[in-house]
Amino acid sequence: LHAAIVAIDQFQRFLGPELAAITDESEGVNIVATKVNALPHILQEIDIDIFDEMNNDEWNSSIRNFHTEVCEIEDIAVTCIEKSFQKLRSAEAAFDLVERFRDLQSRPIIHKRISERYTDILEQYMSELGHIEGLF
């Protein structure tokens, strides 16, 4: 139960007003926000005594459903972030975007995927240097 509450909290911190401003992907952010707002309802709809061992299987099934939904939301959020990077035209803009994302509190998988962008930025930078070198 604690892990579920932490997951919801991490998503809500990530979905602050900064995210839409950073990504310029308001549609994707709205989809993620709607799904995150529905997460507590999954837990609220559990109509069993979670402390009764006889309900253990049903509780485990409900938690699996919750975690499946969390994984789906993480995938949508990562896709939204990746779309933001596809719109960028320079290594400098991409670096600025990663730095702004780095300061947002997020789910570990989202944070990891953002950190992986540094390699893409360096590759873009090398490409830009090669293009400039070719001009001179």
PDB file of C-alpha atoms in Angstrom, residues 8-56:
ATOM      1  CA  ILE A   8       0.879   8.384  -6.941  1.00  0.00           C
ATOM      2  CA  ASP A   9       2.890  11.059  -5.135  1.00  0.00           C
ATOM      3  CA  GLN A  10       5.795  10.769  -7.585  1.00  0.00           C
ATOM      4  CA  PHE A  11       3.468  11.099 -10.555  1.00  0.00           C
ATOM      5  CA  GLN A  12       1.738  14.128  -9.059  1.00  0.00           C
ATOM      6  CA  ARG A  13       5.063  15.872  -8.418  1.00  0.00           C
ATOM      7  CA  PHE A  14       6.131  15.119 -11.974  1.00  0.00           C
ATOM      8  CA  LEU A  15       2.861  16.443 -13.393  1.00  0.00           C
ATOM      9  CA  GLY A  16       3.219  19.922 -11.976  1.00  0.00           C
ATOM     10  CA  PRO A  17       2.762  22.984 -14.190  1.00  0.00           C
ATOM     11  CA  GLU A  18       6.440  22.845 -15.139  1.00  0.00           C
ATOM     12  CA  LEU A  19       5.968  19.663 -17.159  1.00  0.00           C
ATOM     13  CA  ALA A  20       3.610  21.156 -19.734  1.00  0.00           C
ATOM     14  CA  ALA A  21       5.866  24.189 -20.056  1.00  0.00           C
ATOM     15  CA  ILE A  22       8.973  22.051 -20.500  1.00  0.00           C
ATOM     16  CA  THR A  23       7.561  19.528 -22.949  1.00  0.00           C
ATOM     17  CA  ASP A  24       5.186  21.580 -25.068  1.00  0.00           C
ATOM     18  CA  GLU A  25       3.208  18.334 -25.190  1.00  0.00           C
ATOM     19  CA  SER A  26       0.025  19.404 -23.424  1.00  0.00           C
ATOM     20  CA  GLU A  27      -2.043  16.597 -24.940  1.00  0.00           C
ATOM     21  CA  GLY A  28       0.311  13.892 -23.657  1.00  0.00           C
ATOM     22  CA  VAL A  29       0.569  15.573 -20.263  1.00  0.00           C
ATOM     23  CA  ASN A  30      -3.232  15.729 -20.010  1.00  0.00           C
ATOM     24  CA  ILE A  31      -3.536  12.011 -20.806  1.00  0.00           C
ATOM     25  CA  VAL A  32      -0.970  11.156 -18.139  1.00  0.00           C
ATOM     26  CA  ALA A  33      -2.660  13.466 -15.618  1.00  0.00           C
ATOM     27  CA  THR A  34      -6.075  11.891 -16.240  1.00  0.00           C
ATOM     28  CA  LYS A  35      -4.682   8.397 -15.747  1.00  0.00           C
ATOM     29  CA  VAL A  36      -2.792   9.427 -12.595  1.00  0.00           C
ATOM     30  CA  ASN A  37      -5.950  10.972 -11.157  1.00  0.00           C
ATOM     31  CA  ALA A  38      -7.704   7.627 -11.720  1.00  0.00           C
ATOM     32  CA  LEU A  39      -5.058   5.631  -9.805  1.00  0.00           C
ATOM     33  CA  PRO A  40      -6.482   6.233  -6.307  1.00  0.00           C
ATOM     34  CA  HIS A  41      -9.867   4.950  -7.501  1.00  0.00           C
ATOM     35  CA  ILE A  42      -8.312   1.559  -8.243  1.00  0.00           C
ATOM     36  CA  LEU A  43      -7.387   1.273  -4.573  1.00  0.00           C
ATOM     37  CA  GLN A  44     -10.616   2.813  -3.300  1.00  0.00           C
ATOM     38  CA  GLU A  45     -12.697   0.253  -5.189  1.00  0.00           C
ATOM     39  CA  ILE A  46     -11.133  -2.629  -3.279  1.00  0.00           C
ATOM     40  CA  ASP A  47     -13.985  -3.856  -1.136  1.00  0.00           C
ATOM     41  CA  ILE A  48     -12.193  -6.369   1.078  1.00  0.00           C
ATOM     42  CA  ASP A  49     -10.495  -6.423   4.439  1.00  0.00           C
ATOM     43  CA  ILE A  50      -6.890  -6.173   3.324  1.00  0.00           C
ATOM     44  CA  PHE A  51      -5.674  -7.417   6.702  1.00  0.00           C
ATOM     45  CA  ASP A  52      -7.621 -10.679   6.460  1.00  0.00           C
ATOM     46  CA  GLU A  53      -5.310 -13.389   5.105  1.00  0.00           C
ATOM     47  CA  MET A  54      -8.227 -15.045   3.354  1.00  0.00           C
ATOM     48  CA  ASN A  55      -8.363 -12.023   1.029  1.00  0.00           C
ATOM     49  CA  ASN A  56      -4.677 -12.214   0.170  1.00  0.00           C
TER      50      ASN A  56
END
